[in-house]
PDB file of C-alpha atoms in Angstrom:
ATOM      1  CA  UNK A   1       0.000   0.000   0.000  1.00  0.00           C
ATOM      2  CA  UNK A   2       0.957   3.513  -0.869  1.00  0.00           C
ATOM      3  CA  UNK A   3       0.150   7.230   0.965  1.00  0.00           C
ATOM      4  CA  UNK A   4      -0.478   9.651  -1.486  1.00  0.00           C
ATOM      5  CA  UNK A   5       0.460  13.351  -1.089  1.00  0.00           C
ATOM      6  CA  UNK A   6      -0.940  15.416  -3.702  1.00  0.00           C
ATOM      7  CA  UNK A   7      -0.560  19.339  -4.806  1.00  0.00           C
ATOM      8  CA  UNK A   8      -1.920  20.674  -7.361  1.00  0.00           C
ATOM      9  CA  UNK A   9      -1.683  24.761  -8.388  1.00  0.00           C
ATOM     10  CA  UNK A  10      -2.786  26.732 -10.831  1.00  0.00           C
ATOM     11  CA  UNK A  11      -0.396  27.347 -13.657  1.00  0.00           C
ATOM     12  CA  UNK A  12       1.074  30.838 -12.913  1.00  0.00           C
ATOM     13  CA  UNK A  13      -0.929  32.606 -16.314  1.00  0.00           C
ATOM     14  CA  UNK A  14      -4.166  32.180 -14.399  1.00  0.00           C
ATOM     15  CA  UNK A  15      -5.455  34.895 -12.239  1.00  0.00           C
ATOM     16  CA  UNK A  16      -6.223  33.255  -8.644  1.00  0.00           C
ATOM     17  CA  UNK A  17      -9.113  35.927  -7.317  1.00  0.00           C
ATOM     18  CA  UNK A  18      -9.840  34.066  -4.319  1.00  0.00           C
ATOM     19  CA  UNK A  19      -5.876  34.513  -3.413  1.00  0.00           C
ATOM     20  CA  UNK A  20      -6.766  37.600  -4.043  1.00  0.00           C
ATOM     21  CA  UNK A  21      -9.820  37.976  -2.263  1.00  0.00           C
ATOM     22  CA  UNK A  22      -8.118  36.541   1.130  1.00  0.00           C
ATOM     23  CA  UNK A  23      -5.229  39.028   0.920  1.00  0.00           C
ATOM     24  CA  UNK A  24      -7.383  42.160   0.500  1.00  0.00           C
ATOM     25  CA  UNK A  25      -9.681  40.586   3.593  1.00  0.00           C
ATOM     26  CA  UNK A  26      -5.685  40.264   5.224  1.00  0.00           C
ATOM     27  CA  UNK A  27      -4.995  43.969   4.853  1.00  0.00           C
ATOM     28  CA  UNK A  28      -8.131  44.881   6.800  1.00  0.00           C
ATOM     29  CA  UNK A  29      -6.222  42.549   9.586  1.00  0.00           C
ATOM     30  CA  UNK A  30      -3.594  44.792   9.404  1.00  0.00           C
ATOM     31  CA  UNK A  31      -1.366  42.097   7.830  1.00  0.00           C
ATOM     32  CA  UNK A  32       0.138  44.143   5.418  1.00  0.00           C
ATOM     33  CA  UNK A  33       3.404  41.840   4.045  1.00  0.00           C
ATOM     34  CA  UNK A  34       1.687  39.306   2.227  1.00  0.00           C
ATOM     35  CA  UNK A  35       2.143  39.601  -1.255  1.00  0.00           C
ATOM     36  CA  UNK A  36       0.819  37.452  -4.103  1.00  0.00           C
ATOM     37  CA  UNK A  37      -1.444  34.526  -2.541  1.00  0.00           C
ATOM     38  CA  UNK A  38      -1.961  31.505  -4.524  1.00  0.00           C
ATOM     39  CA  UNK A  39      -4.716  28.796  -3.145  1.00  0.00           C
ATOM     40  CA  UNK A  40      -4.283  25.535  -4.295  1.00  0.00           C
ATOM     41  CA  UNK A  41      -5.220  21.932  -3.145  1.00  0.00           C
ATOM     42  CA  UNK A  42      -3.819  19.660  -0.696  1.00  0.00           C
ATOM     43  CA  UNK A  43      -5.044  15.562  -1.250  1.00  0.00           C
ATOM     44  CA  UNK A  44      -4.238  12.573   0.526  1.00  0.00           C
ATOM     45  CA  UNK A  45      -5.309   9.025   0.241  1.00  0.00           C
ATOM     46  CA  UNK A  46      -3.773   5.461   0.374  1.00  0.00           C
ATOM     47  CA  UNK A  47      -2.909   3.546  -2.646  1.00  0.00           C
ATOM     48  CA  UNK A  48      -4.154  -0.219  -1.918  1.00  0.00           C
ATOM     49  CA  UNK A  49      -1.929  -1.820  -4.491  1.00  0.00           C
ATOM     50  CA  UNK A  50       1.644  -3.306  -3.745  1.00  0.00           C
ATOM     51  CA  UNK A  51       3.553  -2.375  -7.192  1.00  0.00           C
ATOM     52  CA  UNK A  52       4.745   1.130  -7.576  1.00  0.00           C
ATOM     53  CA  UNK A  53       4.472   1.826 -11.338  1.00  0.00           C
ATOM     54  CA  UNK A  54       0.423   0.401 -11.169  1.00  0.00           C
ATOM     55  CA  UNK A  55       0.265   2.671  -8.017  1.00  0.00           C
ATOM     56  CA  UNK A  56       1.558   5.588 -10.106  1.00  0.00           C
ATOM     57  CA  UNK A  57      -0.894   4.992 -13.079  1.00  0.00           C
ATOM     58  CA  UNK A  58      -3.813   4.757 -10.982  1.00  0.00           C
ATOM     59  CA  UNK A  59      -2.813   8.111  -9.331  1.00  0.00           C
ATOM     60  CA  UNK A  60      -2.169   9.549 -11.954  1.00  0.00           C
ATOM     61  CA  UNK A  61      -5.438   9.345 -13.821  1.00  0.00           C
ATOM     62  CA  UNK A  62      -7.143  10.078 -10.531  1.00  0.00           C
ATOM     63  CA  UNK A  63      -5.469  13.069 -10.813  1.00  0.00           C
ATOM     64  CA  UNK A  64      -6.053  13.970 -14.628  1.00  0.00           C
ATOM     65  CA  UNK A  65      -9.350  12.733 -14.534  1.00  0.00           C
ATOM     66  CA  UNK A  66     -11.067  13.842 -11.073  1.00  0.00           C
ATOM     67  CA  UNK A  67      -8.725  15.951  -9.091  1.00  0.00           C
ATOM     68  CA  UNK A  68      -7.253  18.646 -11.125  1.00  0.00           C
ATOM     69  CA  UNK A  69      -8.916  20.694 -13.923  1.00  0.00           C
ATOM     70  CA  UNK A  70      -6.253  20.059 -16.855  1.00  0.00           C
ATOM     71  CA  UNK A  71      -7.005  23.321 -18.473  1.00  0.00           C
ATOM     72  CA  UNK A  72      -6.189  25.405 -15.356  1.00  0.00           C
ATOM     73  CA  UNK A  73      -4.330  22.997 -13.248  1.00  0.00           C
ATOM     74  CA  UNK A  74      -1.123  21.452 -12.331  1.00  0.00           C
ATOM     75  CA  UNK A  75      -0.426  18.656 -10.388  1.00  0.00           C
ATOM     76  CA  UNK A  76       2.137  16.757  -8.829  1.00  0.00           C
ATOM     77  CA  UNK A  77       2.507  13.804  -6.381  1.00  0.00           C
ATOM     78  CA  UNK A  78       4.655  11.505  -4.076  1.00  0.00           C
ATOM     79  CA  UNK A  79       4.047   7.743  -3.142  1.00  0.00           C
ATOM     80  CA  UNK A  80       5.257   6.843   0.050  1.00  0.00           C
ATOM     81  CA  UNK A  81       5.305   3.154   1.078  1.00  0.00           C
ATOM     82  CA  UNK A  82       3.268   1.683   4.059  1.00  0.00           C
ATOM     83  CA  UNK A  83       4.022  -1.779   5.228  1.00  0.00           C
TER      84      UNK A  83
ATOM     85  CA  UNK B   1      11.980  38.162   1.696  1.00  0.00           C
ATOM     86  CA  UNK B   2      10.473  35.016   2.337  1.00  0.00           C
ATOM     87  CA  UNK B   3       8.343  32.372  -0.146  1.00  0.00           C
ATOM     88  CA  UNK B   4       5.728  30.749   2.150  1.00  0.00           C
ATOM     89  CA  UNK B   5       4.031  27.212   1.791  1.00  0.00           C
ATOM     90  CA  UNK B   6       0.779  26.573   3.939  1.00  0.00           C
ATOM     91  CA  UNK B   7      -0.779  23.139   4.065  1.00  0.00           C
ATOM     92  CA  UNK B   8      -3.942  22.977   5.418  1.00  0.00           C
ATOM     93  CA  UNK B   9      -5.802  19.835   6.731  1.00  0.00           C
ATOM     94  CA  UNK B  10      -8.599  19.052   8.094  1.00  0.00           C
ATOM     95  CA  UNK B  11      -8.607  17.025  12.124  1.00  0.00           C
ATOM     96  CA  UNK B  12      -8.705  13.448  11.671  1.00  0.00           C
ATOM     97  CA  UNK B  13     -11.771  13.349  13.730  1.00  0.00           C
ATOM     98  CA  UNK B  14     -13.645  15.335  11.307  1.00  0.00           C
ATOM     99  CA  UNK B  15     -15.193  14.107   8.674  1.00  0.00           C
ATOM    100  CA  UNK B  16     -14.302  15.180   5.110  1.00  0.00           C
ATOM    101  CA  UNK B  17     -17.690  14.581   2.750  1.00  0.00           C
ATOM    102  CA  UNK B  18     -16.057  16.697   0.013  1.00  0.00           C
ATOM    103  CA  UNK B  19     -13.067  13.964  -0.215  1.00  0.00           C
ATOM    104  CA  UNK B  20     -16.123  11.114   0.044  1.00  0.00           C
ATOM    105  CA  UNK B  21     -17.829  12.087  -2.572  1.00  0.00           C
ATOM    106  CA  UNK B  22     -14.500  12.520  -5.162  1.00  0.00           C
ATOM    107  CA  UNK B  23     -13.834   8.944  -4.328  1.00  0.00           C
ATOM    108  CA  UNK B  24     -17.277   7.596  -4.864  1.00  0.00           C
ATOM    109  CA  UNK B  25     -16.661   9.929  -8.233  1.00  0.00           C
ATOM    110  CA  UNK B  26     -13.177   7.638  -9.261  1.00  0.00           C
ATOM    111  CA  UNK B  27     -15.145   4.120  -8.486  1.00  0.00           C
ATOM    112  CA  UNK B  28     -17.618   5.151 -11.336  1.00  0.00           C
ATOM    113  CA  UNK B  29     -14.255   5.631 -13.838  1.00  0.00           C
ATOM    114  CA  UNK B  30     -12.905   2.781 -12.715  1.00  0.00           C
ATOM    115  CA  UNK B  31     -10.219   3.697 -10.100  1.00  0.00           C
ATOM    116  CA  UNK B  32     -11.003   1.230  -7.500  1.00  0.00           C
ATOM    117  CA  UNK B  33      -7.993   1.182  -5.333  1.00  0.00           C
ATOM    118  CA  UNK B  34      -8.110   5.093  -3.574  1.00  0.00           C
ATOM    119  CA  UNK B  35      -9.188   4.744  -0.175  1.00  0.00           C
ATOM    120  CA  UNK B  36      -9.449   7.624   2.351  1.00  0.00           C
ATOM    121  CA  UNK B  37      -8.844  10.973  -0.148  1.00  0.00           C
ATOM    122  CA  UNK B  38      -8.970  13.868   2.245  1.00  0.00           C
ATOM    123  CA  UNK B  39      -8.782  17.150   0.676  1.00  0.00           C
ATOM    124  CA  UNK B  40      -6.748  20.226   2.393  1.00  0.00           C
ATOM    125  CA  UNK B  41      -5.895  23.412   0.945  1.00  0.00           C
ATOM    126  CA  UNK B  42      -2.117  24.235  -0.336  1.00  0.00           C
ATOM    127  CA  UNK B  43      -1.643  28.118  -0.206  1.00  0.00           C
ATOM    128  CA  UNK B  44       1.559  30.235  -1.494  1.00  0.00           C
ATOM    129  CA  UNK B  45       2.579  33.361  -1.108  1.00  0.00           C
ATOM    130  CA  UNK B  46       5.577  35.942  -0.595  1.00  0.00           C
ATOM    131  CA  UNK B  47       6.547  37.724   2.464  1.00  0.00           C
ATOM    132  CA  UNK B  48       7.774  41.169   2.530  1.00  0.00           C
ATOM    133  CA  UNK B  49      10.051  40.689   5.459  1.00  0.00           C
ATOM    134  CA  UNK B  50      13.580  40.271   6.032  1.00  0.00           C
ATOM    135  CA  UNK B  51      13.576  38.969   9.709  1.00  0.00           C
ATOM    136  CA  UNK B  52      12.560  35.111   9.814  1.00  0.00           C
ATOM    137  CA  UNK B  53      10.838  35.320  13.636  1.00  0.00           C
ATOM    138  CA  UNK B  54       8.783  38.397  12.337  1.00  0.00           C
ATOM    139  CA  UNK B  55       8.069  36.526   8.911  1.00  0.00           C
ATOM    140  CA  UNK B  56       6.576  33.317  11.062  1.00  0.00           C
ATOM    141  CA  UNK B  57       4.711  35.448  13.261  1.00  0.00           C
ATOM    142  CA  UNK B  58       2.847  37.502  10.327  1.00  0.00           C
ATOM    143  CA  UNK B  59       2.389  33.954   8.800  1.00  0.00           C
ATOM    144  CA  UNK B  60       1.334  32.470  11.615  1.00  0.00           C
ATOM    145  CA  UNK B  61      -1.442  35.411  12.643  1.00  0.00           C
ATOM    146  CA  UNK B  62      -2.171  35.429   8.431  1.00  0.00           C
ATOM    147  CA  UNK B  63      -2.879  31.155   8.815  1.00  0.00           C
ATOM    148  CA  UNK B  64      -4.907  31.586  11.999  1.00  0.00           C
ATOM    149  CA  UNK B  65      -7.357  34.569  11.420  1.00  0.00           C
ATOM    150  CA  UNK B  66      -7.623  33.898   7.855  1.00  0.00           C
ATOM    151  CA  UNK B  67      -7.018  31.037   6.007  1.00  0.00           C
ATOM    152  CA  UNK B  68      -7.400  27.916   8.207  1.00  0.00           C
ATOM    153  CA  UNK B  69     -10.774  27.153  10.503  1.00  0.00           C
ATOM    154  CA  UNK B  70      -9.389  26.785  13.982  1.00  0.00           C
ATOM    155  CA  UNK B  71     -12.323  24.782  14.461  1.00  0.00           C
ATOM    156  CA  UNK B  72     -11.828  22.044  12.038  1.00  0.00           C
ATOM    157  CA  UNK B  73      -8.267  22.774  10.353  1.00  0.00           C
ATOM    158  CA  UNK B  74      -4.198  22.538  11.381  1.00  0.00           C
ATOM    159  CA  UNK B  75      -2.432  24.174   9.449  1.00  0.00           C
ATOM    160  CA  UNK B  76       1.910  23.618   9.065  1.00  0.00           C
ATOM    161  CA  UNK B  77       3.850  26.220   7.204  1.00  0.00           C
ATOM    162  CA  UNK B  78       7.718  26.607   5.449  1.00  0.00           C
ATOM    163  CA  UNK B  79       9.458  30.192   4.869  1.00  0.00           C
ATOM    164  CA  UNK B  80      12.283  29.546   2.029  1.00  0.00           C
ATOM    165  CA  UNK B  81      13.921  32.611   1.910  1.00  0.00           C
ATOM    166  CA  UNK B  82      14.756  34.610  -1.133  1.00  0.00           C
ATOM    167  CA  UNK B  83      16.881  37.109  -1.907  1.00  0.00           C
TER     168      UNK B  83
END
């Protein structure tokens, strides 16, 4: 079995208005360094198969399919193996 | 100056129907062996600093008023700094 760690962003062309929407609501805070917020996704799972490169395809279109918007999105992941 | 990385995750104990329903959304294509996807928040930005304690504290006032629920959320953070 695998853990999955995945991150995906938004490529850096595409405007992120709620980053932008959370800094402005910062400001009012009085937190006044923050520059340039990006929000992105954090996803976890397990992986319940035992080979690697099968655990990699199956995240993989997980990923493309389900968890990131191609268009917009990029994603990138690490495997990490539980005994 | 410092480039921030926030993860975001929900408590264990809480329940995480967004992350249910994505998996019951990979069965129907298929991708039977994802068990558990929990889905957290990954959030970037720059900080206008050049003193590291200062730079965690505006991060760490920026995480907890603003962009984690102290409620249902724990948040981690990394300054890389950049010059």
């Amino acid at each position: 079995m695998f853990k999955a760690t995945v991150l995906i962003k938004r490529r850096s062309s595409i405007l992120d208005p709620q980053g932008v929407a959370v800094e402005k609501g910062a400001k009012h805070l009085g937190i006044t360094n923050i520059k340039g917020t990006r929000i992105g996704k954090l996803i976890e799972f397990d992986v319940d198969v035992n080979d690697r490169t099968a655990a990699e395809k199956e995240v993989t279109e997980y990923c493309s399919k389900l968890l990131a918007n191609p268009i917009m999105e990029d994603f990138e992941f690490n495997l990490e193996e539980v005994k």
